[in-house]
PDB file of C-alpha atoms in Angstrom:
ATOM      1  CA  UNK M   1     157.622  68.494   8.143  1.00 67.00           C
ATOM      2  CA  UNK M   2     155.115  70.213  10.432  1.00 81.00           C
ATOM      3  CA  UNK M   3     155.713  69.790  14.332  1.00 92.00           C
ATOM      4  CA  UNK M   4     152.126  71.396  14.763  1.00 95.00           C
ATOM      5  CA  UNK M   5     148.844  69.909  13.723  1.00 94.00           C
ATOM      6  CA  UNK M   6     145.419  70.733  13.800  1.00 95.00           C
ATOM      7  CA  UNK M   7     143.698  67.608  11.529  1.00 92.00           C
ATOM      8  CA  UNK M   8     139.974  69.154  11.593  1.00 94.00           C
ATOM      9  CA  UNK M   9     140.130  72.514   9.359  1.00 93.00           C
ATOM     10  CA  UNK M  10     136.689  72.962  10.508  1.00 96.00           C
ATOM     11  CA  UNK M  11     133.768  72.113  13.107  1.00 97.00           C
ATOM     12  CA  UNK M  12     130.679  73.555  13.561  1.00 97.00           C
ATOM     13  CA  UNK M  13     128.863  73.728  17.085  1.00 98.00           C
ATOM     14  CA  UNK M  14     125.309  75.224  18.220  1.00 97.00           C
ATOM     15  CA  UNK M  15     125.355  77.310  20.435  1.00 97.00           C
ATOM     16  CA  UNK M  16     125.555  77.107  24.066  1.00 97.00           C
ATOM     17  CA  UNK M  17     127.178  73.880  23.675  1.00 97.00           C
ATOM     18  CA  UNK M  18     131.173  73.230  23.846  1.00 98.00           C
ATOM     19  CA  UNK M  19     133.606  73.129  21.177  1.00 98.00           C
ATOM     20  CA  UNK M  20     136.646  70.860  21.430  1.00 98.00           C
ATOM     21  CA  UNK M  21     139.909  71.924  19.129  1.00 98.00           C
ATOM     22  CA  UNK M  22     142.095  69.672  19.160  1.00 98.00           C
ATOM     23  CA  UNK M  23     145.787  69.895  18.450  1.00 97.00           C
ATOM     24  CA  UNK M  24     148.611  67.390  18.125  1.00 97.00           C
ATOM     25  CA  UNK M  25     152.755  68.276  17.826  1.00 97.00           C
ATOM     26  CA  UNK M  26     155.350  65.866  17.625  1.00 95.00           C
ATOM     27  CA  UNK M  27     158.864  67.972  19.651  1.00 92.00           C
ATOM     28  CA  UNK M  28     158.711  66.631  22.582  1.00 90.00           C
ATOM     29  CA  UNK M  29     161.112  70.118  23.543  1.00 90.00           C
ATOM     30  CA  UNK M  30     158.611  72.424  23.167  1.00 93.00           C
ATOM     31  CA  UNK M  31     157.850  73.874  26.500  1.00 89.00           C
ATOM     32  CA  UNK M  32     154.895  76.310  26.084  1.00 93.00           C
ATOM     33  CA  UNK M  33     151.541  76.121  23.898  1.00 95.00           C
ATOM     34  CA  UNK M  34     149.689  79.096  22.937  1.00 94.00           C
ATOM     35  CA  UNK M  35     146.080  79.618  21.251  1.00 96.00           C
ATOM     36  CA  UNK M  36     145.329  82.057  18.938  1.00 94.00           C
ATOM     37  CA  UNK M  37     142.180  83.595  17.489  1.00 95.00           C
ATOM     38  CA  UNK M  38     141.748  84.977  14.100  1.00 91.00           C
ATOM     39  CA  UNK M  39     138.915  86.830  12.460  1.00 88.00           C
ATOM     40  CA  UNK M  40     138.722  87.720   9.326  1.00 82.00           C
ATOM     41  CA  UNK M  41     141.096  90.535   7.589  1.00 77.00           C
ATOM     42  CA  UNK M  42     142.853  90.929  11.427  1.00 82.00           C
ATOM     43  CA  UNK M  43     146.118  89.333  12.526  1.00 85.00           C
ATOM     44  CA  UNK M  44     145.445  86.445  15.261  1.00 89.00           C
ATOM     45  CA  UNK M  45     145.138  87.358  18.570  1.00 89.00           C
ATOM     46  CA  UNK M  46     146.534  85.639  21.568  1.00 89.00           C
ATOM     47  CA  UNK M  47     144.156  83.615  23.897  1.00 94.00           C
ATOM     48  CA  UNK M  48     145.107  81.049  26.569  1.00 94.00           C
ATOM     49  CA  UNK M  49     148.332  79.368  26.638  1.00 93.00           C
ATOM     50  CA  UNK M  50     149.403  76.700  29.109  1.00 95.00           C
ATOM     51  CA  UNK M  51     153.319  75.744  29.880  1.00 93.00           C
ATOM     52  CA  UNK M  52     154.733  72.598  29.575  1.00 92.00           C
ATOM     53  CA  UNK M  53     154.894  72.013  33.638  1.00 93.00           C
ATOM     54  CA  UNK M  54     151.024  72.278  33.590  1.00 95.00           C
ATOM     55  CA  UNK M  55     148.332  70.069  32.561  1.00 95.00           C
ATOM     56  CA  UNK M  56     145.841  72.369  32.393  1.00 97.00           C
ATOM     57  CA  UNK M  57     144.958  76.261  32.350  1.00 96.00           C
ATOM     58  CA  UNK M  58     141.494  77.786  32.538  1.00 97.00           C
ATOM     59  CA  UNK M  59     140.603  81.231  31.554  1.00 95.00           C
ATOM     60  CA  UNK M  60     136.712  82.074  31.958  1.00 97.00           C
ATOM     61  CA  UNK M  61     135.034  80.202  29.203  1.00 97.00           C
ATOM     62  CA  UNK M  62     138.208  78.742  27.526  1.00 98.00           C
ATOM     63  CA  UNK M  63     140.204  76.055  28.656  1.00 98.00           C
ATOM     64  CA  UNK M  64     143.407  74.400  27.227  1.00 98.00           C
ATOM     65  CA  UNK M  65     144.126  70.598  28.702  1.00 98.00           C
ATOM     66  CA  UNK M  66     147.619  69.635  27.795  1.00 97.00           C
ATOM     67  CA  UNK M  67     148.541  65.852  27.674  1.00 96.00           C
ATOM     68  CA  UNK M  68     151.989  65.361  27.245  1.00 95.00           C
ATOM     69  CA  UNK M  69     152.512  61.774  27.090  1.00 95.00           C
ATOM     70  CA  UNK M  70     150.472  61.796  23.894  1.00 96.00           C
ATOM     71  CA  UNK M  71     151.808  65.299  22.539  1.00 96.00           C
ATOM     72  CA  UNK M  72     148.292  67.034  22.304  1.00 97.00           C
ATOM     73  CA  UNK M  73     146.238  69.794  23.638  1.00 96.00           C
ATOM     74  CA  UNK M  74     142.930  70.872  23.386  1.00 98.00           C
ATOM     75  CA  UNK M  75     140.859  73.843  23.943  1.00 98.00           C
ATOM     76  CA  UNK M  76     137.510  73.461  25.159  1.00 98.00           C
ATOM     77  CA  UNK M  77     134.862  76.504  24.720  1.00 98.00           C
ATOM     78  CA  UNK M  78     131.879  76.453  26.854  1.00 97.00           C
ATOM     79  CA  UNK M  79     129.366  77.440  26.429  1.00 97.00           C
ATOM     80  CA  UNK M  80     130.223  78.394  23.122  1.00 98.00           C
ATOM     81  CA  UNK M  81     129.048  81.501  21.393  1.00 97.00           C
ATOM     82  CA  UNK M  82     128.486  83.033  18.069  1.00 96.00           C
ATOM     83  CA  UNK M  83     131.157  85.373  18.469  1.00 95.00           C
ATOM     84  CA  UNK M  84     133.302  82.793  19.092  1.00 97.00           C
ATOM     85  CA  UNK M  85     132.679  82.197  15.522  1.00 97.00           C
ATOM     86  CA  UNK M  86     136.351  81.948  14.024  1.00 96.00           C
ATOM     87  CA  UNK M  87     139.519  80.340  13.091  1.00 94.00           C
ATOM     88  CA  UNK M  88     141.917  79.256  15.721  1.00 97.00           C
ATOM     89  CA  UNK M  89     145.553  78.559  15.353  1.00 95.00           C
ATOM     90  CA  UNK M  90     147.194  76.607  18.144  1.00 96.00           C
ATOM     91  CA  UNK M  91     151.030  77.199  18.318  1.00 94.00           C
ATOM     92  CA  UNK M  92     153.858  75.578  20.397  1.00 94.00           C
ATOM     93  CA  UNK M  93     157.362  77.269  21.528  1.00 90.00           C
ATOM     94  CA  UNK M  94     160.595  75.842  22.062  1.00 87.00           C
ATOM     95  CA  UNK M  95     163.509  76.470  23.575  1.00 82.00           C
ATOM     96  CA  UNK M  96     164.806  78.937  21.314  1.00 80.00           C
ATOM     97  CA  UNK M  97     161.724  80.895  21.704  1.00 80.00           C
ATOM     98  CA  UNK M  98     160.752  79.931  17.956  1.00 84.00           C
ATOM     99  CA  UNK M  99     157.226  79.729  17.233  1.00 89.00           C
ATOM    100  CA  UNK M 100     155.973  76.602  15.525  1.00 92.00           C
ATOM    101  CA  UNK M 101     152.039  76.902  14.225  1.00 93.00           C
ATOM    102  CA  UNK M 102     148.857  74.588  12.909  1.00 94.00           C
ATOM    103  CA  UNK M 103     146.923  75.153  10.121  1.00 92.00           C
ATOM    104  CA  UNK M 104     144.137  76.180  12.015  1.00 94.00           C
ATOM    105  CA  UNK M 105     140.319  75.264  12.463  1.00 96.00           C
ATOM    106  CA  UNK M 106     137.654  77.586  11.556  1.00 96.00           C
ATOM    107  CA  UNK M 107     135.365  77.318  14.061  1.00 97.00           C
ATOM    108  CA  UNK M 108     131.153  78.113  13.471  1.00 97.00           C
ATOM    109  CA  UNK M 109     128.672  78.007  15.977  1.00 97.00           C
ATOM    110  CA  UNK M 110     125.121  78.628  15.228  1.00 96.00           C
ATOM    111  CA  UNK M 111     122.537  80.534  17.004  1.00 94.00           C
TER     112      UNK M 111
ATOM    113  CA  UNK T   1     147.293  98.776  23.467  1.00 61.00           C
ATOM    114  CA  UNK T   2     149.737  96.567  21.465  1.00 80.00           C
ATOM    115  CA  UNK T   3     148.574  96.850  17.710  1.00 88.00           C
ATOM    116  CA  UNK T   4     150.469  96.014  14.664  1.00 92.00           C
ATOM    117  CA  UNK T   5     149.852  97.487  11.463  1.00 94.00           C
ATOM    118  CA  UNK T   6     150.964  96.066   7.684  1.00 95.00           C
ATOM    119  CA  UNK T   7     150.446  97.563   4.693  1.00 95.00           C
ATOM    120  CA  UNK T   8     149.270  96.635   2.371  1.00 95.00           C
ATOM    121  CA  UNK T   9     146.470  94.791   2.985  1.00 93.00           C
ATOM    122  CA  UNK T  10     146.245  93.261  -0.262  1.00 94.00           C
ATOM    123  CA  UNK T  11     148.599  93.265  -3.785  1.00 95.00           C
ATOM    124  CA  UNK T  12     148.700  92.661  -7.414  1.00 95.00           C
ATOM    125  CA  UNK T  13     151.777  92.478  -8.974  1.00 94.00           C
ATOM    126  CA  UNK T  14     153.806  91.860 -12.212  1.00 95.00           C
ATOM    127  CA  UNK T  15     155.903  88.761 -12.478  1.00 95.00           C
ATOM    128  CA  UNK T  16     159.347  89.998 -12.058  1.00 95.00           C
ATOM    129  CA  UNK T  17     158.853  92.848 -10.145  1.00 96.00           C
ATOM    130  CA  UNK T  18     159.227  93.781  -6.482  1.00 96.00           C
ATOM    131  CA  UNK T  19     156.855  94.694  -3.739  1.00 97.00           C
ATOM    132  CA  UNK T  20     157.378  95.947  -0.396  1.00 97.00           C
ATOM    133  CA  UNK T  21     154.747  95.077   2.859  1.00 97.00           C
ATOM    134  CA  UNK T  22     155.622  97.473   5.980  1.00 96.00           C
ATOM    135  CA  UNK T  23     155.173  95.917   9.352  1.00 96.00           C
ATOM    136  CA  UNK T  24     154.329  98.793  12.213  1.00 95.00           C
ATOM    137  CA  UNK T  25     154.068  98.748  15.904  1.00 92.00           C
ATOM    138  CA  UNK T  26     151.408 101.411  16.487  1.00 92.00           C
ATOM    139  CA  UNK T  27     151.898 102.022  20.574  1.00 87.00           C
ATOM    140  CA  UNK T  28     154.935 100.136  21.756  1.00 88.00           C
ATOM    141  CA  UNK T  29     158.415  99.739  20.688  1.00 88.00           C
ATOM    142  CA  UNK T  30     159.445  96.240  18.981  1.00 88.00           C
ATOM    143  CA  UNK T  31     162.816  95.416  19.817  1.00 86.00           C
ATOM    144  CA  UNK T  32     161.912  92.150  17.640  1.00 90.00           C
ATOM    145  CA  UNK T  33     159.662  91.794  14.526  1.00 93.00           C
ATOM    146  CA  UNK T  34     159.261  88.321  12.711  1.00 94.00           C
ATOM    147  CA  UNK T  35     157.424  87.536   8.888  1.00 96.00           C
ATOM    148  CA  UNK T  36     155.712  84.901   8.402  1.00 95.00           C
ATOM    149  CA  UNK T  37     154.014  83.314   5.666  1.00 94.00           C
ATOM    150  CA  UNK T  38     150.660  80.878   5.150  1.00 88.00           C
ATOM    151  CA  UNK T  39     149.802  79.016   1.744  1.00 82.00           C
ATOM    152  CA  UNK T  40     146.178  78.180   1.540  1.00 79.00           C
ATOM    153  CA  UNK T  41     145.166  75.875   4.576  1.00 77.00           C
ATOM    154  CA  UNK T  42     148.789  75.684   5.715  1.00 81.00           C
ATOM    155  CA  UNK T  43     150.597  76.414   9.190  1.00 85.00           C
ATOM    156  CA  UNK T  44     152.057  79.639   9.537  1.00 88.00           C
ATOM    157  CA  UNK T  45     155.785  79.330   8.774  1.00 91.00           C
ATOM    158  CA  UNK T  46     158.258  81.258  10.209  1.00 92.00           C
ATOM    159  CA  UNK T  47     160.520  83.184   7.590  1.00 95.00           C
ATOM    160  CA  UNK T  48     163.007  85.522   9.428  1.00 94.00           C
ATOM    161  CA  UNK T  49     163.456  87.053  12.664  1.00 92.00           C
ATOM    162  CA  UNK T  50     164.611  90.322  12.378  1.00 91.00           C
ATOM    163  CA  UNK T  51     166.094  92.687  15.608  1.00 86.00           C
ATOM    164  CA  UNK T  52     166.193  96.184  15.705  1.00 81.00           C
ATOM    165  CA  UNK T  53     169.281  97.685  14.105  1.00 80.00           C
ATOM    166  CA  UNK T  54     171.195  94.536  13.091  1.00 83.00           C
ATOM    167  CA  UNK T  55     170.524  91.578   9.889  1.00 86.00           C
ATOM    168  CA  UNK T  56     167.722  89.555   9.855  1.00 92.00           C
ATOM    169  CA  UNK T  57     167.834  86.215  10.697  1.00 93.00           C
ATOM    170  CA  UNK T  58     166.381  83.464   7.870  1.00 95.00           C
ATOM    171  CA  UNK T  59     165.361  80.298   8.263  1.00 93.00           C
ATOM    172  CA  UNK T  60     166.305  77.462   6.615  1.00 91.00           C
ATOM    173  CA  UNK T  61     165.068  77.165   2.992  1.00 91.00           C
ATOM    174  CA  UNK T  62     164.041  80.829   2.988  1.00 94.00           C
ATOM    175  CA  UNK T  63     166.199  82.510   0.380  1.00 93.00           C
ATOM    176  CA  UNK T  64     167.578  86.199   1.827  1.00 92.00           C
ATOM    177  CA  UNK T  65     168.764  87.767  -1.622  1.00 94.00           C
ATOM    178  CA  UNK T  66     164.903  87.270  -2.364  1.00 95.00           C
ATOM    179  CA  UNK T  67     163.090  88.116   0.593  1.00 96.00           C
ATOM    180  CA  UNK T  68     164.913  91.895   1.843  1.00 95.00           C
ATOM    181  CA  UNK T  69     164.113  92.186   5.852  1.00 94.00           C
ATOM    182  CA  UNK T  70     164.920  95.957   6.822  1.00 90.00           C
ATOM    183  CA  UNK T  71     164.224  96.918  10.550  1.00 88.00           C
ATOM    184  CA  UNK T  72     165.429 100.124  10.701  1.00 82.00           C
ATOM    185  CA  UNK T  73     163.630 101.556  13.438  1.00 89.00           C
ATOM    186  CA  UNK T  74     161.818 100.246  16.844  1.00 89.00           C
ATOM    187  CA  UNK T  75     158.911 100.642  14.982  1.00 92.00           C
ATOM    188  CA  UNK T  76     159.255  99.926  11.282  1.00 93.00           C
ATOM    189  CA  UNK T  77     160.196  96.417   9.387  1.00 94.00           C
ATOM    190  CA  UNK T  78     159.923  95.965   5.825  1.00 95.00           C
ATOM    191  CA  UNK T  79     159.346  92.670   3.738  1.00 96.00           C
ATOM    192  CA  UNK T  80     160.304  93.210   0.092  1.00 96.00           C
ATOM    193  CA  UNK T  81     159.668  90.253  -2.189  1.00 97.00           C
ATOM    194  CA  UNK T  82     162.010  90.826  -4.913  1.00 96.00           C
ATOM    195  CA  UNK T  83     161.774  90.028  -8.577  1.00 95.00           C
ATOM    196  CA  UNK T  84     158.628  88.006  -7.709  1.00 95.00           C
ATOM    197  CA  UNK T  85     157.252  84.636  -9.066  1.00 95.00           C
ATOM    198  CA  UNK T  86     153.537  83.573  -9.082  1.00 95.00           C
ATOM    199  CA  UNK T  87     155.232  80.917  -6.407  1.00 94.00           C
ATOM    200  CA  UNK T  88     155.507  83.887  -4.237  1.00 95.00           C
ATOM    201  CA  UNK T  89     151.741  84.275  -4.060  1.00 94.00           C
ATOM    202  CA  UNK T  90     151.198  83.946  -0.326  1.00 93.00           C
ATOM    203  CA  UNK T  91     149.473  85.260   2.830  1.00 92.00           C
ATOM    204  CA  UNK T  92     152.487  87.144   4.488  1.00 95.00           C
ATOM    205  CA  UNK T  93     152.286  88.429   7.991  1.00 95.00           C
ATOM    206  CA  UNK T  94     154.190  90.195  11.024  1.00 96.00           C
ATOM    207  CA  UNK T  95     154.369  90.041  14.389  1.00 94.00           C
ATOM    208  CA  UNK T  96     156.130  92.058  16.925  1.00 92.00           C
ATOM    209  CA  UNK T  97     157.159  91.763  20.596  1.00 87.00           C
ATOM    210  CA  UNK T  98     159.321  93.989  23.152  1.00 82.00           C
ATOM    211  CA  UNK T  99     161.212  94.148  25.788  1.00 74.00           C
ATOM    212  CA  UNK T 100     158.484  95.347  27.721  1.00 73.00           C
ATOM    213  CA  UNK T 101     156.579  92.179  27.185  1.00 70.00           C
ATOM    214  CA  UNK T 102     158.661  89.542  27.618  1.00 64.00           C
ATOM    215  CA  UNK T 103     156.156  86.619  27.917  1.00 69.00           C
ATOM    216  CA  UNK T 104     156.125  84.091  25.127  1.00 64.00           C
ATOM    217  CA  UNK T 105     152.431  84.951  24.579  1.00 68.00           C
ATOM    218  CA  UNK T 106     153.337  88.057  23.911  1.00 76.00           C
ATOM    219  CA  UNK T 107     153.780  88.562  20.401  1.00 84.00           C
ATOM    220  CA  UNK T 108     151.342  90.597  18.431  1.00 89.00           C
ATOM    221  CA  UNK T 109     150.197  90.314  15.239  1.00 92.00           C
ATOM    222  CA  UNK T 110     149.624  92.210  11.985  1.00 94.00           C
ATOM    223  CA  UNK T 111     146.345  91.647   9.803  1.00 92.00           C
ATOM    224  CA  UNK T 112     148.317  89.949   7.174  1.00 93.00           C
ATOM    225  CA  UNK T 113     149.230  91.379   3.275  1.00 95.00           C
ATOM    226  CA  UNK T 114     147.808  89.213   0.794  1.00 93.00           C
ATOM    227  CA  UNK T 115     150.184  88.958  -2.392  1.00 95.00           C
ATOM    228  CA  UNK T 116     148.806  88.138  -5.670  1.00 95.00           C
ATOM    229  CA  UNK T 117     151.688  87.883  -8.527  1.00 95.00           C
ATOM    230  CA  UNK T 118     150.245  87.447 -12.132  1.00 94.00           C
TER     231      UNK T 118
END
């Protein structure tokens, strides 16, 4: 059963505009919630997390909003870019420092 | 800094045979190394954790006589898929962290080894 889900496998945004990715997990216990960024033929690569004690964490265009009460998290993009162009995984820890992850979203955004 | 290498990137193989995918941590030392695996538009799932110098660790439902973890050095693990099935077909990948980087967010990945079993 996965604990981590990402329902939209894809969205497509112009640019300039924000994307929203949405996640949603179900262990209450995790305590920390990563973002990852995958292209194409490379391995994901980590970018924005937010712990468990926060509600939100903002790194230059990317922000991740975490709402606890209603076990998701999101990460906003703005403005978005073509290079943003990709899939993102969203991935939550617990305790054990085991790492549980969603199927992803491929992102697009158009010039 | 912080890459991870696997190789192959990509492999055919014979139903019933084995194949091996090496893991490598290019510029740091990886105390730990875990594999991972993703079917087509599926999560990654953890498959073993596997510390420098002692047995991996499997999780449940992954089968260890089939799956061989080695991590014989601080900057070598191998995956071999033994006696492989077509059900074996998967997208398997690595990641690595250190000591020197304990955050949780700090686990780095490989580009993934596509196996193909006919």
């Amino acid at each position: 059963d996965q604990q981590v889900k990402q329902n939209s496998p894809s969205l497509s945004v112009q640019e300039g505009r924000i994307s929203i990715l949405n996640c949603d997990y179900t262990n209450s216990m995790f305590d920390y919630f990563l973002w990852y960024k995958k292209y194409p033929a490379e391995g994901p690569t980590f970018l924005i997390s937010i712990s468990s004690i926060k509600d939100k964490n903002e790194d230059g265009r990317f922000t991740v909003f975490l709402n606890k009460s209603a076990k998701h998290l999101s990460l906003h993009i703005v403005p978005s870019q073509p290079g943003d162009s990709a899939v993102y995984f969203c991935a939550a820890v617990d305790n054990f420092n085991k790492f549980y992850f969603g199927s992803g979203t491929k992102l697009n955004v158009k010039p | 800094g912080a890459v991870v290498s696997q190789h192959p990137s990509w492999v055919i193989c014979k139903s019933g045979t084995s194949v091996k995918i090496e893991c490598r941590s290019l510029d740091f030392q990886a105390t730990t190394m875990f594999w991972y695996r993703q079917f087509p538009k599926q999560s990654l799932m953890l498959m073993a954790t596997s510390n420098e110098g002692s047995k991996a660790t499997y999780e449940q439902g992954v089968e260890k006589d089939k799956f061989l973890i080695n991590h014989a050095s601080l900057t070598l693990s191998t995956l071999t898929v033994t006696s492989a099935h077509p059900e074996d077909s998967s997208f398997y990948i690595c990641s690595a962290r250190s000591l020197d980087f304990p955050g949780p967010n700090e686990q780095f990945f490989g580009p993934g080894t596509r196996l193909t079993v006919l």
